[in-house]
Short mmCIF file of N, CA and C in Angstrom, two decimals:
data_model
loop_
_atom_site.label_atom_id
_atom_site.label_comp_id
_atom_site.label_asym_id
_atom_site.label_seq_id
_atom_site.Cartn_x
_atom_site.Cartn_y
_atom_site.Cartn_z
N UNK A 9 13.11 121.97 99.27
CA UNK A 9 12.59 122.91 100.24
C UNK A 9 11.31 123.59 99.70
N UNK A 10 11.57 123.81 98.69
CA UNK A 10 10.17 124.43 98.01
C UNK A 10 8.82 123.63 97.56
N UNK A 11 9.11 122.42 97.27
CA UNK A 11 8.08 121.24 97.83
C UNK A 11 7.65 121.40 98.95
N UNK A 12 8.56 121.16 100.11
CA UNK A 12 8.10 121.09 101.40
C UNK A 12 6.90 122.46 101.44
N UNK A 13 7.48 123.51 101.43
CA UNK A 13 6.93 124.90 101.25
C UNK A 13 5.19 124.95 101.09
N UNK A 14 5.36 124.34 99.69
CA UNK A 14 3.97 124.21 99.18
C UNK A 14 3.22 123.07 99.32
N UNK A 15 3.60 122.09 99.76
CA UNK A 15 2.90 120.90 100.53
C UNK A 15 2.11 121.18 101.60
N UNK A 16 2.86 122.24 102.51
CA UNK A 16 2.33 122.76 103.72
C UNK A 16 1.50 123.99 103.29
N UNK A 17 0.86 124.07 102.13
CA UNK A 17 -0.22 124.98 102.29
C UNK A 17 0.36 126.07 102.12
N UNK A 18 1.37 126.90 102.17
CA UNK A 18 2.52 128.13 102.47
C UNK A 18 2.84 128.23 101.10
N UNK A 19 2.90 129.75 100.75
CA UNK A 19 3.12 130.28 99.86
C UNK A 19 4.68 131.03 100.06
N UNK A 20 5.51 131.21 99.05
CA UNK A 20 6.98 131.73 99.28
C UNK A 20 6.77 132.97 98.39
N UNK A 21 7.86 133.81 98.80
CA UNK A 21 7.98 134.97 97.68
C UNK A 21 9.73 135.09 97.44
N UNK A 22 9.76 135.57 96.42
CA UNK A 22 11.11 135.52 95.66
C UNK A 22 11.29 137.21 95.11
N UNK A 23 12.51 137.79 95.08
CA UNK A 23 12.70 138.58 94.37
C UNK A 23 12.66 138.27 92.20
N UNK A 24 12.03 139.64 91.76
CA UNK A 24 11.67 139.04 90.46
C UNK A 24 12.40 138.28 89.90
N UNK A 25 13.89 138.27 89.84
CA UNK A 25 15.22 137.06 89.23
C UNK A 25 14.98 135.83 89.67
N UNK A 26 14.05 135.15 90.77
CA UNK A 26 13.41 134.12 90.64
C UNK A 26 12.64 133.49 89.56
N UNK A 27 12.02 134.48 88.78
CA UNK A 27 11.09 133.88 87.59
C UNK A 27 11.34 133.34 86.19
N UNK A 28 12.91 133.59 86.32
CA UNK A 28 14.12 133.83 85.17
C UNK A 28 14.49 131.73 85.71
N UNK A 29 14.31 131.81 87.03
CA UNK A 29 15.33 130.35 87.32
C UNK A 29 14.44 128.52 87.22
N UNK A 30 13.04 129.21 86.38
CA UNK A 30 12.96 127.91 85.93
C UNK A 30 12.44 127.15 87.22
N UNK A 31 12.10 127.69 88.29
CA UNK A 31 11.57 127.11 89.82
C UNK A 31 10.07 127.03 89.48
N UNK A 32 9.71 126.04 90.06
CA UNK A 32 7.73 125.93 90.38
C UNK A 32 7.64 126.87 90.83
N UNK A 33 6.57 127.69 90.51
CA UNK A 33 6.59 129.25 91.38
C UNK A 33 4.86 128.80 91.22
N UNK A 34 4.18 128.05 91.11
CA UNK A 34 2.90 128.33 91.19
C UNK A 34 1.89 128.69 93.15
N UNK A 35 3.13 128.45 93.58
CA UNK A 35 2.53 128.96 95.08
C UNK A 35 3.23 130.13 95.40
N UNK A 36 4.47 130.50 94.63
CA UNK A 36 5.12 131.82 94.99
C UNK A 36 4.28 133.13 94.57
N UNK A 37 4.54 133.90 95.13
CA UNK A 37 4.82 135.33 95.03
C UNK A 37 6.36 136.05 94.61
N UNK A 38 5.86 136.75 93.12
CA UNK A 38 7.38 137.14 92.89
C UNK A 38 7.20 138.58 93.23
N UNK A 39 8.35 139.10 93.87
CA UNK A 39 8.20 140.56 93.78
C UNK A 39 9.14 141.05 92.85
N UNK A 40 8.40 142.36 92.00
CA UNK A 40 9.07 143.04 90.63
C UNK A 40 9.66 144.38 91.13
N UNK A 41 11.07 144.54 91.11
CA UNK A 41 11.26 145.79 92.11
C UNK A 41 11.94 146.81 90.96
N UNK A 42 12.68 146.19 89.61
CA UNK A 42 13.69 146.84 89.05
C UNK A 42 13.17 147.77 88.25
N UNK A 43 11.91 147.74 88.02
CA UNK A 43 10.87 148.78 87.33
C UNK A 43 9.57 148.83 86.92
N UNK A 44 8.70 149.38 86.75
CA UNK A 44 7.05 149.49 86.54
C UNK A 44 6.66 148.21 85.52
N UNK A 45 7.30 148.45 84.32
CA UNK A 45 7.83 147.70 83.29
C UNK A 45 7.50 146.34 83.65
N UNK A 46 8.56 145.96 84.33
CA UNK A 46 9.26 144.63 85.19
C UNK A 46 7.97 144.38 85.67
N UNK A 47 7.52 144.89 86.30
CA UNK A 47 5.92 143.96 86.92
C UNK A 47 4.65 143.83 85.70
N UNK A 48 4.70 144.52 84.60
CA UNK A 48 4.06 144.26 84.03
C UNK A 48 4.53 143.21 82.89
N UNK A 49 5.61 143.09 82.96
CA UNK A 49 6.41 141.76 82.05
C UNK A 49 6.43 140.08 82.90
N UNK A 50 6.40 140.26 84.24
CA UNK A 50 6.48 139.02 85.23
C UNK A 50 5.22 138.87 85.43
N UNK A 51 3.70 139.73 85.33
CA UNK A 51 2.58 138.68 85.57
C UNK A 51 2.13 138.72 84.30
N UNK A 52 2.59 138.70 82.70
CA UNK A 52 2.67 138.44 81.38
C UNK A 52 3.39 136.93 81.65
N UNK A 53 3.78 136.44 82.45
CA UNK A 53 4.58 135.17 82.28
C UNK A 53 4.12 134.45 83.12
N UNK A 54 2.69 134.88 84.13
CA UNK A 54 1.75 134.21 84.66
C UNK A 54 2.33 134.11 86.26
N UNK A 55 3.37 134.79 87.03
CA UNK A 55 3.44 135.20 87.94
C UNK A 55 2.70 135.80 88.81
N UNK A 56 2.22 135.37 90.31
CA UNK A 56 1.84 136.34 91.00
C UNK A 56 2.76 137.10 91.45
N UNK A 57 1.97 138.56 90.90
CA UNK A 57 3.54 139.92 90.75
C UNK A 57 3.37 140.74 92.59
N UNK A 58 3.85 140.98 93.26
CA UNK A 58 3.97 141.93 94.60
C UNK A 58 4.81 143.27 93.36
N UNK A 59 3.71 144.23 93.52
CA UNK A 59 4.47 145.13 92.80
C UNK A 59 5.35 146.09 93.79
N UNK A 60 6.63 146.58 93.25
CA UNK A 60 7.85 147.32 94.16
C UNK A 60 8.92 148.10 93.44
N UNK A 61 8.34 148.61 92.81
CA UNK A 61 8.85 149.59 91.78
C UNK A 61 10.34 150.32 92.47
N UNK A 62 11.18 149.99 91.63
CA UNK A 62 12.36 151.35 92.52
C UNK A 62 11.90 152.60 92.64
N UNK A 63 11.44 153.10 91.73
CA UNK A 63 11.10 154.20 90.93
C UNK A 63 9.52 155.03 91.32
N UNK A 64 9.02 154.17 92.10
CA UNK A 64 8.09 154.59 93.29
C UNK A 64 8.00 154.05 94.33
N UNK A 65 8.78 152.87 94.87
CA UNK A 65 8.48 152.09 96.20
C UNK A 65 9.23 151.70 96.45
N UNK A 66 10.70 152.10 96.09
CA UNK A 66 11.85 152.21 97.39
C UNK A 66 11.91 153.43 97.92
N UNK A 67 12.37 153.38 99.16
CA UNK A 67 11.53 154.92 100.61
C UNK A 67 13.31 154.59 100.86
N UNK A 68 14.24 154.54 99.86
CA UNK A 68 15.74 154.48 100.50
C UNK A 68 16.56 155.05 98.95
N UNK A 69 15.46 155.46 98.20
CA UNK A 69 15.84 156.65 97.45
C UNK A 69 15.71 158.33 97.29
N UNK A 70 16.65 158.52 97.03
CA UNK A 70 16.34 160.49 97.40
C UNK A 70 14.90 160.59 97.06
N UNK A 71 14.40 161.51 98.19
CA UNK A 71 13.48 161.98 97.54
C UNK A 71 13.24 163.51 96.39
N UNK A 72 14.73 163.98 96.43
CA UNK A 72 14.95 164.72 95.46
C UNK A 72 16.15 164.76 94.69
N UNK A 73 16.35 165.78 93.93
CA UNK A 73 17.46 165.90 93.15
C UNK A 73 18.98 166.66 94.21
N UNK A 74 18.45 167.32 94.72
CA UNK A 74 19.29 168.18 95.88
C UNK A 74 20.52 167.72 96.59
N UNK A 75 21.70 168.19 96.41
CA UNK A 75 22.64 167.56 96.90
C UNK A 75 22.83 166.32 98.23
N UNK A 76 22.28 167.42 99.06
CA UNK A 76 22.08 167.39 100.16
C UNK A 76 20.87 165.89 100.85
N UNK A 77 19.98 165.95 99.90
CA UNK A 77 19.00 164.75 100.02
C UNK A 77 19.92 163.82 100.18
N UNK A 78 19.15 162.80 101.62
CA UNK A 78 20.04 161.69 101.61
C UNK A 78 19.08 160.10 100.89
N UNK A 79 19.93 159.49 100.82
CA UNK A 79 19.48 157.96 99.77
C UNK A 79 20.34 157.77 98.83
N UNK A 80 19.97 156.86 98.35
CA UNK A 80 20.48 156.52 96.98
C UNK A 80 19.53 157.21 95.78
N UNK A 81 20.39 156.70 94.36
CA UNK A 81 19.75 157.26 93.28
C UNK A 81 19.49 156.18 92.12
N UNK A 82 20.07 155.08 92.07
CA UNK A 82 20.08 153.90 90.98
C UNK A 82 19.02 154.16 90.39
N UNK A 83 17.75 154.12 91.23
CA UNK A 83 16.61 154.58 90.18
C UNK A 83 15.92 155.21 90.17
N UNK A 84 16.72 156.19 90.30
CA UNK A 84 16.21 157.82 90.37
C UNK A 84 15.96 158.59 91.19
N UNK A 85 15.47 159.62 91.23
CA UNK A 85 15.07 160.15 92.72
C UNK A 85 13.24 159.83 92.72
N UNK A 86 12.74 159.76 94.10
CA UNK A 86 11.59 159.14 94.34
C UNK A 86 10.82 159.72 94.98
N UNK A 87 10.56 161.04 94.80
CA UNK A 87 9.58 162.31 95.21
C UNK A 87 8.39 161.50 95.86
N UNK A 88 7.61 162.50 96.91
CA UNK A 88 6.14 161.73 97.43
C UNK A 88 5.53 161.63 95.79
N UNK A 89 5.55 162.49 95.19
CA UNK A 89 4.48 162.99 94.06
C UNK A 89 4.71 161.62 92.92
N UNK A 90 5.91 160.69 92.54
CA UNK A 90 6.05 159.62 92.07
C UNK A 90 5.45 157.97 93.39
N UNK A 91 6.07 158.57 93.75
CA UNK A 91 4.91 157.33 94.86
C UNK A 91 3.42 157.43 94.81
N UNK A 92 3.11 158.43 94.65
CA UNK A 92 1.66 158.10 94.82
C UNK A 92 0.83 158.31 92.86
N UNK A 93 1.88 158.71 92.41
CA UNK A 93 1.64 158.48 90.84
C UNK A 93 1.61 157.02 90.09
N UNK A 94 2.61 156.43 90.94
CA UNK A 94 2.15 154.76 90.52
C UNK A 94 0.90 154.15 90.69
N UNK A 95 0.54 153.66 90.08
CA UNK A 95 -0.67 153.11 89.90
C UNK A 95 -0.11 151.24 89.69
N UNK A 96 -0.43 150.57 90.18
CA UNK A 96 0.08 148.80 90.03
C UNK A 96 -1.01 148.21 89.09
N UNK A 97 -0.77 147.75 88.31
CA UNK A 97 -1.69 146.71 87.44
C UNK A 97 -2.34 146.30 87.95
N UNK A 98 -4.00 146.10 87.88
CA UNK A 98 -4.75 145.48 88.63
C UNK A 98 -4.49 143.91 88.88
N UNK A 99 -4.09 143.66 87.91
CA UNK A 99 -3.29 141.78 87.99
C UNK A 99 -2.09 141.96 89.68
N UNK A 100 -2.11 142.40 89.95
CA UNK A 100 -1.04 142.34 91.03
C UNK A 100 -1.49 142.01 91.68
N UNK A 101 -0.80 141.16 92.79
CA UNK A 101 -0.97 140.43 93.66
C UNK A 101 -0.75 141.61 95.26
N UNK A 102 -0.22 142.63 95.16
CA UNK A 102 -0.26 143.37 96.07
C UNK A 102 0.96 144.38 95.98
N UNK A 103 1.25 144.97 97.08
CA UNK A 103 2.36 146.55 96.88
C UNK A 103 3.28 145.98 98.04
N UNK A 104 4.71 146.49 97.97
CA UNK A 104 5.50 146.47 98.96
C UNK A 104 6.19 147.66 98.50
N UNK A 105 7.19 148.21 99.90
CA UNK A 105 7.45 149.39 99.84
C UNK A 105 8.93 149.28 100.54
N UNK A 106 9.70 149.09 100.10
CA UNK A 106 11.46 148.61 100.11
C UNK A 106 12.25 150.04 100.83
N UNK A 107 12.97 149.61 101.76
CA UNK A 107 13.95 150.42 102.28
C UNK A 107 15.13 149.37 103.28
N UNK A 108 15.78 149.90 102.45
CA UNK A 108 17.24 149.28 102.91
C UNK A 108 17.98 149.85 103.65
N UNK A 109 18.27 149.56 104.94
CA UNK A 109 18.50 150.91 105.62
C UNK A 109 19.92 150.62 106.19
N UNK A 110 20.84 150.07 105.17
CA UNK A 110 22.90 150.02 105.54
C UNK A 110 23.42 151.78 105.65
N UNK A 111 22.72 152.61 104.90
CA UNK A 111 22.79 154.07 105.32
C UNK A 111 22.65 154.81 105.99
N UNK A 112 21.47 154.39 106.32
CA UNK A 112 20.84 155.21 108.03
C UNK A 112 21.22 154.93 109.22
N UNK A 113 21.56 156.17 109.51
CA UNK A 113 22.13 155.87 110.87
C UNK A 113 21.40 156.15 111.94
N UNK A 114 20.41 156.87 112.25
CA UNK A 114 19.49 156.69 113.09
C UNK A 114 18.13 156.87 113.11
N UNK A 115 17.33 156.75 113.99
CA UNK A 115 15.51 156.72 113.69
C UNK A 115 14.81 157.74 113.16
N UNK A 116 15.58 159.21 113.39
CA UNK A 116 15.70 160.30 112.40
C UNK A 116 15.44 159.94 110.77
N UNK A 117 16.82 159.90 110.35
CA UNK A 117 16.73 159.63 109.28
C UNK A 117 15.62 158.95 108.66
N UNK A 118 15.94 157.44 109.25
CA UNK A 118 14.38 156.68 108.85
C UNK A 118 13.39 157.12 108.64
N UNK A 119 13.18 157.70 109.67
CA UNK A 119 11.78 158.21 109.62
C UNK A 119 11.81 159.50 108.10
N UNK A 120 12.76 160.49 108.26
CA UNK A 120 12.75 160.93 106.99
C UNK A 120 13.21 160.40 105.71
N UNK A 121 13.23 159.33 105.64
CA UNK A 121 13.11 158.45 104.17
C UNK A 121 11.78 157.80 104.12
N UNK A 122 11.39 157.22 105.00
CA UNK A 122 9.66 156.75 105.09
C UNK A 122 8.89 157.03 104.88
N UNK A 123 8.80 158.44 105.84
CA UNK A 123 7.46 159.32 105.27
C UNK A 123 7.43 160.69 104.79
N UNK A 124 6.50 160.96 104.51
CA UNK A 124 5.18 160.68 103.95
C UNK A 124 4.99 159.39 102.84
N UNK A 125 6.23 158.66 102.10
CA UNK A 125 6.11 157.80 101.18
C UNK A 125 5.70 156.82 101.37
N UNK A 126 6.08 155.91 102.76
CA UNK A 126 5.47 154.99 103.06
C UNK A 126 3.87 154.92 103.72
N UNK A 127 3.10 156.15 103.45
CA UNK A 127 1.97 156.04 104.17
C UNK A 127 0.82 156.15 102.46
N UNK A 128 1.69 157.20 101.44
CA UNK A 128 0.84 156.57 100.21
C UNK A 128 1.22 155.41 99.40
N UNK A 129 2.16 154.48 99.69
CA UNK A 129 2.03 153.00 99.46
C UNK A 129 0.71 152.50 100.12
N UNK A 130 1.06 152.31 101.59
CA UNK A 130 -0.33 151.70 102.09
C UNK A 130 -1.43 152.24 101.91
N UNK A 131 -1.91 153.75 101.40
CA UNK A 131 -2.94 153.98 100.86
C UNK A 131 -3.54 153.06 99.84
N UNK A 132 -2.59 153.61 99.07
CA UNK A 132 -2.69 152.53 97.00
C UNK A 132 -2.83 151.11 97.84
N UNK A 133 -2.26 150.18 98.32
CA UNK A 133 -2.41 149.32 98.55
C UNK A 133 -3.76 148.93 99.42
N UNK A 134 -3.96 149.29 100.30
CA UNK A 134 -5.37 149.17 101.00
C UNK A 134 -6.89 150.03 100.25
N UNK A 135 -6.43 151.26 99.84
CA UNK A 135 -7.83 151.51 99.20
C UNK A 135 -7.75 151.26 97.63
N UNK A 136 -6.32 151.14 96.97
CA UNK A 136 -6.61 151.64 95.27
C UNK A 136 -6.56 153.27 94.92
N UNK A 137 -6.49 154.04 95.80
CA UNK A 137 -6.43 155.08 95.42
C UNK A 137 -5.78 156.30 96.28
N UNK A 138 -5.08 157.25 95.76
CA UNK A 138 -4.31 158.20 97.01
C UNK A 138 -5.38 159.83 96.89
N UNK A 139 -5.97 159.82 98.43
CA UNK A 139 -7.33 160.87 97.80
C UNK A 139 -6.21 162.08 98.20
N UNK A 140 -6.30 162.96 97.28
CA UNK A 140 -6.31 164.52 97.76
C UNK A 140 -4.22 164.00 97.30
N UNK A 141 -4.41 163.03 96.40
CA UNK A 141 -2.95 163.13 95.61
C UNK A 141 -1.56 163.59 96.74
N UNK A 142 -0.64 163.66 96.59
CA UNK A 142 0.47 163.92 97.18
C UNK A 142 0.12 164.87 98.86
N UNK A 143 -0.35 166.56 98.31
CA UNK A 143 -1.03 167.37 99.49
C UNK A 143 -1.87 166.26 100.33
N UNK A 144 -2.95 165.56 100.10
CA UNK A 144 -3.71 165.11 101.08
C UNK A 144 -3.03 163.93 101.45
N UNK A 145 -1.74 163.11 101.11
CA UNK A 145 -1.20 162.48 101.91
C UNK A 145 0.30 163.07 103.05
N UNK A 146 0.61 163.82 102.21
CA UNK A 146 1.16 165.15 103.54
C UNK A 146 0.71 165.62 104.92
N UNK A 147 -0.84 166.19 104.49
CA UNK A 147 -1.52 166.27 105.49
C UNK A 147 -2.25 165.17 106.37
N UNK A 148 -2.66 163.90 106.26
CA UNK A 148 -2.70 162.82 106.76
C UNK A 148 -1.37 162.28 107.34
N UNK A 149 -0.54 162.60 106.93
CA UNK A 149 0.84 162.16 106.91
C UNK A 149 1.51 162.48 108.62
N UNK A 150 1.00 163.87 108.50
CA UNK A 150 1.89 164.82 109.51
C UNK A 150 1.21 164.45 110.63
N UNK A 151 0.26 164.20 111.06
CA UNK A 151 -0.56 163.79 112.67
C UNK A 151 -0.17 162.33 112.87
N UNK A 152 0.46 161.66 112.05
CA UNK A 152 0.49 160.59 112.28
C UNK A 152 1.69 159.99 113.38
N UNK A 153 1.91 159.35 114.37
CA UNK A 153 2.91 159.26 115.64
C UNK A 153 3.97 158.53 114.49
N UNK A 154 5.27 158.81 115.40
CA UNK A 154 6.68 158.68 114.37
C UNK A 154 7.44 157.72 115.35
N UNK A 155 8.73 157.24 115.36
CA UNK A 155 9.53 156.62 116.22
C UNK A 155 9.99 157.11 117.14
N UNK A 156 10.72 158.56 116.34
CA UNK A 156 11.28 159.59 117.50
C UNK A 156 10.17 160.39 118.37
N UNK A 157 10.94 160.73 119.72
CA UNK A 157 10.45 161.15 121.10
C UNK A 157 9.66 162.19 119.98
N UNK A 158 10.25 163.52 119.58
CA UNK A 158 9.90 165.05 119.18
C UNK A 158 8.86 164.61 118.58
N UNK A 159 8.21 163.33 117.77
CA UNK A 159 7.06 163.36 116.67
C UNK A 159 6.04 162.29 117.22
N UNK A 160 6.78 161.91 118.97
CA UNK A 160 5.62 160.57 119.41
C UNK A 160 4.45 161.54 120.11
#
């Protein structure tokens, strides 16, 4: 299948435990999600890396310490102020921004696990840089239309 894949011109992507299995990956894309680390160890092994840090670019981890915050925690809690503190190796092949959403129960929620986090991913990813740091993606953040009726 992965012949076929790359015969046809088409590139595949794999989670990083792909790069461990000894597969032709020279048309893949691996994505490195288990830590900062992790992406800088998988394009050391000549991988094209999709960087996806738990630890800044899953939007389905608390964004605080607070009881009450909902997400998970495996790798840690994931403040706006760590999202937009990552910086990806310039070797990267690009950013993705992970949310798993078996927790959420409705477009609410979502939406408050997403943003503001998922809008300084696509910053870093489209310009390289988050201007005016955490505050100026808050404030860009907040005019922006949401899923729910109250924020369309």
């Amino acid at each position: 299948a992965i012949a076929a894949i790359e015969s046809a011109g088409r590139r595949w992507a794999g989670w990083e435990e792909v790069a461990s299995l000894g597969l032709p990956t020279t048309a893949a894309h691996v994505v490195a999600w288990t830590s900062a680390d992790a992406i800088t160890r998988v394009a050391a092994e000549g991988q094209r890396v999709i960087a996806a840090p738990g630890e800044a670019y899953y939007l389905d981890m608390a964004a605080s310490d607070a009881w009450t915050a909902p997400g998970m925690s495996w790798a840690g809690t994931v403040p706006l102020e760590a999202t937009c503190a990552f910086v990806p190796p310039e070797e990267v092949a690009g950013v993705q921004a992970c949310l798993w959403a078996e927790h959420l129960v409705d477009l609410r929620r979502v939406e408050e696990m997403m943003f503001p986090r998922l809008d300084a991913v696509a910053e870093r990813g489209w310009t390289g840089e988050i201007r005016g740091g955490a505050d100026g993606v808050r404030s860009r953040s907040a005019v922006q239309p949401r899923f729910t009726s109250e924020n369309a």
